[in-house]
PDB file of C-alpha atoms in Angstrom:
ATOM      1  CA  MET A  79     139.586 120.563  65.337  1.00 65.00           C
ATOM      2  CA  ASN A  80     138.635 117.007  65.280  1.00 68.00           C
ATOM      3  CA  LYS A  81     135.300 117.776  67.247  1.00 71.00           C
ATOM      4  CA  LEU A  82     134.509 120.454  64.229  1.00 67.00           C
ATOM      5  CA  ARG A  83     135.630 117.990  61.551  1.00 70.00           C
ATOM      6  CA  ASN A  84     133.140 115.284  63.384  1.00 70.00           C
ATOM      7  CA  ALA A  85     130.516 117.760  63.564  1.00 67.00           C
ATOM      8  CA  LEU A  86     130.655 118.420  60.021  1.00 68.00           C
ATOM      9  CA  LYS A  87     130.541 114.733  58.983  1.00 74.00           C
ATOM     10  CA  SER A  88     127.396 114.214  61.174  1.00 78.00           C
ATOM     11  CA  VAL A  89     124.197 113.557  59.506  1.00 80.00           C
ATOM     12  CA  ARG A  90     122.475 116.123  61.409  1.00 80.00           C
ATOM     13  CA  VAL A  91     124.642 119.097  60.258  1.00 78.00           C
ATOM     14  CA  ARG A  92     124.747 117.747  56.556  1.00 82.00           C
ATOM     15  CA  LEU A  93     120.965 117.607  56.471  1.00 82.00           C
ATOM     16  CA  PHE A  94     120.660 121.129  57.992  1.00 80.00           C
ATOM     17  CA  VAL A  95     123.360 122.769  55.655  1.00 82.00           C
ATOM     18  CA  THR A  96     121.603 120.807  52.532  1.00 86.00           C
ATOM     19  CA  LEU A  97     118.139 121.993  53.642  1.00 82.00           C
ATOM     20  CA  SER A  98     119.172 125.416  54.259  1.00 81.00           C
ATOM     21  CA  PHE A  99     120.936 125.371  50.782  1.00 87.00           C
ATOM     22  CA  VAL A 100     117.900 124.035  49.024  1.00 86.00           C
ATOM     23  CA  ILE A 101     115.542 126.860  50.981  1.00 82.00           C
ATOM     24  CA  LEU A 102     117.957 129.386  49.885  1.00 83.00           C
ATOM     25  CA  LEU A 103     118.103 128.380  46.308  1.00 87.00           C
ATOM     26  CA  ILE A 104     114.145 128.225  46.285  1.00 85.00           C
ATOM     27  CA  ILE A 105     114.039 131.777  47.948  1.00 82.00           C
ATOM     28  CA  ILE A 106     116.608 133.088  45.250  1.00 85.00           C
ATOM     29  CA  PHE A 107     114.511 131.438  42.232  1.00 88.00           C
ATOM     30  CA  LEU A 108     111.231 133.104  43.854  1.00 84.00           C
ATOM     31  CA  ILE A 109     112.961 136.651  44.030  1.00 82.00           C
ATOM     32  CA  LEU A 110     114.296 136.339  40.450  1.00 85.00           C
ATOM     33  CA  VAL A 111     110.668 135.247  39.139  1.00 85.00           C
ATOM     34  CA  ASN A 112     109.127 137.919  41.289  1.00 82.00           C
ATOM     35  CA  ASN A 113     111.496 140.514  39.857  1.00 80.00           C
ATOM     36  CA  PHE A 114     111.595 139.898  36.231  1.00 83.00           C
ATOM     37  CA  VAL A 115     108.423 137.781  35.270  1.00 85.00           C
ATOM     38  CA  PHE A 116     105.881 139.108  37.658  1.00 83.00           C
ATOM     39  CA  GLY A 117     106.192 142.710  36.293  1.00 79.00           C
ATOM     40  CA  GLN A 118     105.459 141.445  32.801  1.00 84.00           C
ATOM     41  CA  PHE A 119     102.822 139.278  33.871  1.00 87.00           C
ATOM     42  CA  TYR A 120     101.088 142.417  35.484  1.00 85.00           C
ATOM     43  CA  ILE A 121     101.389 144.374  32.256  1.00 86.00           C
ATOM     44  CA  TYR A 122     100.137 141.442  30.161  1.00 89.00           C
ATOM     45  CA  SER A 123      97.200 141.130  32.360  1.00 89.00           C
ATOM     46  CA  LYS A 124      96.409 145.002  32.434  1.00 88.00           C
ATOM     47  CA  THR A 125      96.749 145.253  28.759  1.00 90.00           C
ATOM     48  CA  LYS A 126      94.168 142.223  28.410  1.00 92.00           C
ATOM     49  CA  ALA A 127      91.841 144.261  30.814  1.00 89.00           C
ATOM     50  CA  LEU A 128      92.290 147.548  28.947  1.00 90.00           C
ATOM     51  CA  LYS A 129      91.441 145.512  25.679  1.00 91.00           C
ATOM     52  CA  SER A 130      88.276 144.008  27.459  1.00 90.00           C
ATOM     53  CA  VAL A 131      87.330 147.682  28.657  1.00 88.00           C
ATOM     54  CA  TYR A 132      87.692 149.267  25.165  1.00 90.00           C
ATOM     55  CA  LYS A 133      85.382 146.409  23.774  1.00 89.00           C
ATOM     56  CA  ILE A 134      82.857 146.956  26.286  1.00 84.00           C
ATOM     57  CA  VAL A 135      83.021 150.878  26.009  1.00 84.00           C
ATOM     58  CA  ASN A 136      82.671 150.539  22.201  1.00 86.00           C
ATOM     59  CA  ASN A 137      79.540 148.157  22.864  1.00 85.00           C
ATOM     60  CA  PHE A 138      78.168 150.509  25.079  1.00 82.00           C
ATOM     61  CA  TYR A 139      78.222 153.504  22.781  1.00 79.00           C
ATOM     62  CA  ALA A 140      77.005 151.348  19.939  1.00 77.00           C
ATOM     63  CA  THR A 141      74.089 149.671  21.377  1.00 77.00           C
ATOM     64  CA  SER A 142      72.978 151.801  24.658  1.00 64.00           C
ATOM     65  CA  GLN A 143      71.124 154.894  24.574  1.00 59.00           C
ATOM     66  CA  ASP A 144      70.389 154.677  28.501  1.00 57.00           C
ATOM     67  CA  THR A 145      71.652 156.996  31.013  1.00 61.00           C
ATOM     68  CA  ASP A 146      73.261 153.888  32.708  1.00 74.00           C
ATOM     69  CA  LEU A 147      76.472 154.221  30.774  1.00 75.00           C
ATOM     70  CA  GLU A 148      78.037 156.705  32.833  1.00 79.00           C
ATOM     71  CA  VAL A 149      77.111 154.235  35.962  1.00 81.00           C
ATOM     72  CA  GLN A 150      78.923 151.400  34.157  1.00 80.00           C
ATOM     73  CA  LEU A 151      81.729 153.316  33.063  1.00 80.00           C
ATOM     74  CA  GLU A 152      82.201 154.570  36.781  1.00 83.00           C
ATOM     75  CA  LYS A 153      81.819 150.964  37.928  1.00 84.00           C
ATOM     76  CA  ILE A 154      84.580 149.843  35.284  1.00 82.00           C
ATOM     77  CA  ALA A 155      87.116 152.759  36.456  1.00 84.00           C
ATOM     78  CA  ILE A 156      86.734 151.764  40.114  1.00 83.00           C
ATOM     79  CA  ASN A 157      87.003 148.280  39.653  1.00 84.00           C
ATOM     80  CA  ASN A 158      89.878 148.276  37.459  1.00 81.00           C
ATOM     81  CA  ASN A 159      91.677 151.410  39.113  1.00 82.00           C
ATOM     82  CA  PHE A 160      91.414 153.165  35.565  1.00 84.00           C
ATOM     83  CA  ASP A 161      91.491 156.834  34.542  1.00 86.00           C
ATOM     84  CA  ILE A 162      88.944 157.111  31.571  1.00 86.00           C
ATOM     85  CA  LEU A 163      88.606 159.743  29.142  1.00 85.00           C
ATOM     86  CA  ILE A 164      86.027 160.123  26.349  1.00 85.00           C
ATOM     87  CA  LYS A 165      86.230 162.925  23.801  1.00 84.00           C
ATOM     88  CA  ASN A 166      83.537 163.326  21.049  1.00 83.00           C
ATOM     89  CA  ASP A 167      84.454 164.180  17.435  1.00 80.00           C
ATOM     90  CA  GLN A 168      84.675 167.814  18.050  1.00 84.00           C
ATOM     91  CA  ASN A 169      87.470 167.069  20.962  1.00 78.00           C
ATOM     92  CA  VAL A 170      85.004 168.038  23.722  1.00 80.00           C
ATOM     93  CA  ASN A 171      85.261 165.904  26.727  1.00 78.00           C
ATOM     94  CA  VAL A 172      82.208 163.696  27.062  1.00 80.00           C
ATOM     95  CA  TYR A 173      83.077 161.570  30.126  1.00 80.00           C
ATOM     96  CA  THR A 174      86.049 161.474  32.799  1.00 80.00           C
ATOM     97  CA  SER A 175      86.092 158.566  35.106  1.00 79.00           C
ATOM     98  CA  ASN A 176      85.682 160.623  38.467  1.00 59.00           C
ATOM     99  CA  LYS A 177      85.229 164.289  39.496  1.00 57.00           C
ATOM    100  CA  ASP A 178      88.797 164.686  40.794  1.00 53.00           C
ATOM    101  CA  PHE A 179      90.090 163.619  37.514  1.00 51.00           C
ATOM    102  CA  PHE A 180      89.201 167.170  36.094  1.00 46.00           C
ATOM    103  CA  SER A 181      92.229 168.434  38.120  1.00 47.00           C
ATOM    104  CA  THR A 182      94.595 166.008  36.329  1.00 51.00           C
ATOM    105  CA  LEU A 183      92.708 166.383  32.866  1.00 49.00           C
ATOM    106  CA  GLY A 184      95.647 168.699  31.729  1.00 54.00           C
ATOM    107  CA  GLN A 185      97.833 165.955  32.563  1.00 54.00           C
ATOM    108  CA  MET A 186      95.743 163.513  30.663  1.00 55.00           C
ATOM    109  CA  ASN A 187      95.316 165.854  27.580  1.00 55.00           C
ATOM    110  CA  GLU A 188      99.097 166.309  27.634  1.00 57.00           C
ATOM    111  CA  MET A 189      99.667 162.541  27.827  1.00 54.00           C
ATOM    112  CA  THR A 190      97.310 162.163  25.019  1.00 52.00           C
ATOM    113  CA  SER A 191      98.919 164.439  22.719  1.00 56.00           C
ATOM    114  CA  ARG A 192     102.272 162.902  23.532  1.00 51.00           C
ATOM    115  CA  PHE A 193     100.742 159.800  22.772  1.00 49.00           C
ATOM    116  CA  ASN A 194      99.675 160.958  19.484  1.00 52.00           C
ATOM    117  CA  ALA A 195     102.969 162.222  18.929  1.00 51.00           C
ATOM    118  CA  ASN A 196     104.131 158.523  18.926  1.00 51.00           C
ATOM    119  CA  LEU A 197     106.125 158.661  22.156  1.00 61.00           C
ATOM    120  CA  GLY A 198     106.365 155.770  24.708  1.00 73.00           C
ATOM    121  CA  GLU A 199     107.080 152.100  24.055  1.00 82.00           C
ATOM    122  CA  THR A 200     104.329 150.465  22.007  1.00 84.00           C
ATOM    123  CA  ILE A 201     102.832 147.388  23.936  1.00 85.00           C
ATOM    124  CA  GLU A 202     100.277 146.351  21.422  1.00 87.00           C
ATOM    125  CA  LYS A 203      98.667 147.801  18.401  1.00 88.00           C
ATOM    126  CA  GLY A 204      95.313 146.354  17.183  1.00 84.00           C
ATOM    127  CA  GLU A 205      92.054 147.072  15.199  1.00 86.00           C
ATOM    128  CA  GLY A 206      91.011 150.484  16.263  1.00 85.00           C
ATOM    129  CA  PHE A 207      93.360 150.779  19.575  1.00 90.00           C
ATOM    130  CA  THR A 208      96.942 151.157  20.525  1.00 90.00           C
ATOM    131  CA  ILE A 209      98.378 150.430  23.971  1.00 90.00           C
ATOM    132  CA  ARG A 210     101.574 152.165  24.903  1.00 89.00           C
ATOM    133  CA  LYS A 211     103.744 152.413  28.178  1.00 87.00           C
ATOM    134  CA  ILE A 212     104.155 156.307  28.850  1.00 84.00           C
ATOM    135  CA  LYS A 213     106.200 158.056  31.430  1.00 79.00           C
ATOM    136  CA  ASP A 214     104.639 161.079  32.817  1.00 73.00           C
ATOM    137  CA  SER A 215     107.711 163.442  33.454  1.00 72.00           C
ATOM    138  CA  LYS A 216     105.499 165.635  35.494  1.00 73.00           C
ATOM    139  CA  ASN A 217     104.853 163.288  38.336  1.00 74.00           C
ATOM    140  CA  ASP A 218     107.306 160.768  37.482  1.00 76.00           C
ATOM    141  CA  ILE A 219     104.639 158.142  37.081  1.00 79.00           C
ATOM    142  CA  THR A 220     104.676 155.378  34.384  1.00 82.00           C
ATOM    143  CA  TYR A 221     101.114 154.519  32.967  1.00 84.00           C
ATOM    144  CA  ILE A 222      99.743 151.963  30.383  1.00 87.00           C
ATOM    145  CA  LEU A 223      97.669 153.977  28.084  1.00 87.00           C
ATOM    146  CA  LEU A 224      94.993 153.096  25.479  1.00 90.00           C
ATOM    147  CA  SER A 225      94.209 155.230  22.878  1.00 89.00           C
ATOM    148  CA  ALA A 226      91.181 154.281  20.539  1.00 90.00           C
ATOM    149  CA  THR A 227      88.731 155.397  18.160  1.00 88.00           C
ATOM    150  CA  LEU A 228      85.106 154.115  18.887  1.00 88.00           C
ATOM    151  CA  ASP A 229      83.032 153.195  16.278  1.00 86.00           C
ATOM    152  CA  ASN A 230      81.119 156.382  16.554  1.00 85.00           C
ATOM    153  CA  GLY A 231      84.083 158.360  16.182  1.00 86.00           C
ATOM    154  CA  TYR A 232      84.577 159.309  19.622  1.00 88.00           C
ATOM    155  CA  LEU A 233      88.135 159.031  21.211  1.00 88.00           C
ATOM    156  CA  LEU A 234      88.779 156.895  24.411  1.00 88.00           C
ATOM    157  CA  TYR A 235      91.583 157.044  26.395  1.00 88.00           C
ATOM    158  CA  ILE A 236      92.257 154.848  29.307  1.00 88.00           C
ATOM    159  CA  ARG A 237      95.141 154.932  31.675  1.00 86.00           C
ATOM    160  CA  ILE A 238      96.651 152.859  34.470  1.00 87.00           C
ATOM    161  CA  PRO A 239      99.463 153.571  36.501  1.00 85.00           C
ATOM    162  CA  ILE A 240     102.335 150.708  36.621  1.00 83.00           C
ATOM    163  CA  THR A 241     104.416 152.232  39.510  1.00 77.00           C
ATOM    164  CA  SER A 242     102.370 150.057  41.972  1.00 74.00           C
ATOM    165  CA  ILE A 243     103.523 146.892  40.569  1.00 76.00           C
ATOM    166  CA  GLN A 244     107.278 147.877  41.616  1.00 75.00           C
ATOM    167  CA  GLU A 245     105.977 148.387  45.065  1.00 80.00           C
ATOM    168  CA  SER A 246     104.315 145.207  45.293  1.00 80.00           C
ATOM    169  CA  VAL A 247     107.550 143.418  43.993  1.00 79.00           C
ATOM    170  CA  LYS A 248     109.671 145.321  46.652  1.00 81.00           C
ATOM    171  CA  ILE A 249     107.005 144.337  49.415  1.00 86.00           C
ATOM    172  CA  SER A 250     106.865 140.478  48.143  1.00 82.00           C
ATOM    173  CA  ASN A 251     110.690 140.113  48.082  1.00 81.00           C
ATOM    174  CA  ASN A 252     110.841 141.620  51.647  1.00 85.00           C
ATOM    175  CA  PHE A 253     108.253 138.961  52.632  1.00 86.00           C
ATOM    176  CA  LEU A 254     110.286 136.298  50.970  1.00 80.00           C
ATOM    177  CA  TYR A 255     113.500 137.343  52.955  1.00 81.00           C
ATOM    178  CA  LEU A 256     111.591 137.128  56.134  1.00 86.00           C
ATOM    179  CA  MET A 257     109.825 133.733  55.034  1.00 82.00           C
ATOM    180  CA  ALA A 258     113.468 132.402  54.308  1.00 76.00           C
ATOM    181  CA  GLY A 259     114.748 133.608  57.774  1.00 79.00           C
ATOM    182  CA  PHE A 260     111.899 131.666  59.604  1.00 83.00           C
ATOM    183  CA  THR A 261     112.170 128.603  57.647  1.00 76.00           C
ATOM    184  CA  ILE A 262     115.688 128.478  58.118  1.00 73.00           C
ATOM    185  CA  LEU A 263     115.251 128.907  61.951  1.00 79.00           C
ATOM    186  CA  ILE A 264     112.293 126.326  61.945  1.00 78.00           C
ATOM    187  CA  ALA A 265     114.647 123.815  60.155  1.00 67.00           C
ATOM    188  CA  ALA A 266     117.586 124.399  62.597  1.00 66.00           C
TER     189      ALA A 266
END
């Protein structure tokens, strides 16, 4: 018993316990920030990207008569992982972001009709556009959906799935657990 008390009083053991405790506090703090702040920051940054794409598309239709509009829209969709749907004033689909998107067009049309029915959580409402968080009950995926009317009267819908952020948080947390274990072992 005296050996244990003496060991606990040694500088080496106290330093190890203190260092382990500080590492655990830092890891717990990072996990909490990761769980609660990272998701909100992701939504904020994607909302900002949606507004930027809305302005770009609106400018394309206002100024561009070229055939490169589809190429630019395709680049935007691929670079940002967006699904883009543009309808003219007769409600005819003018553009979709990719050819495979036609198979999910019914889902998008359903989402846009639900969007127009004011379902979902409004994230931001601006001049000419509204951004909402909507859960698609068919495939159980949550999207951020921008709905806008362009200056030429066309309707623009851009959606992005946000379920990937939840997976990223889980992966990041697992990495933090692993790093905490290795750091404590190295510190020991």
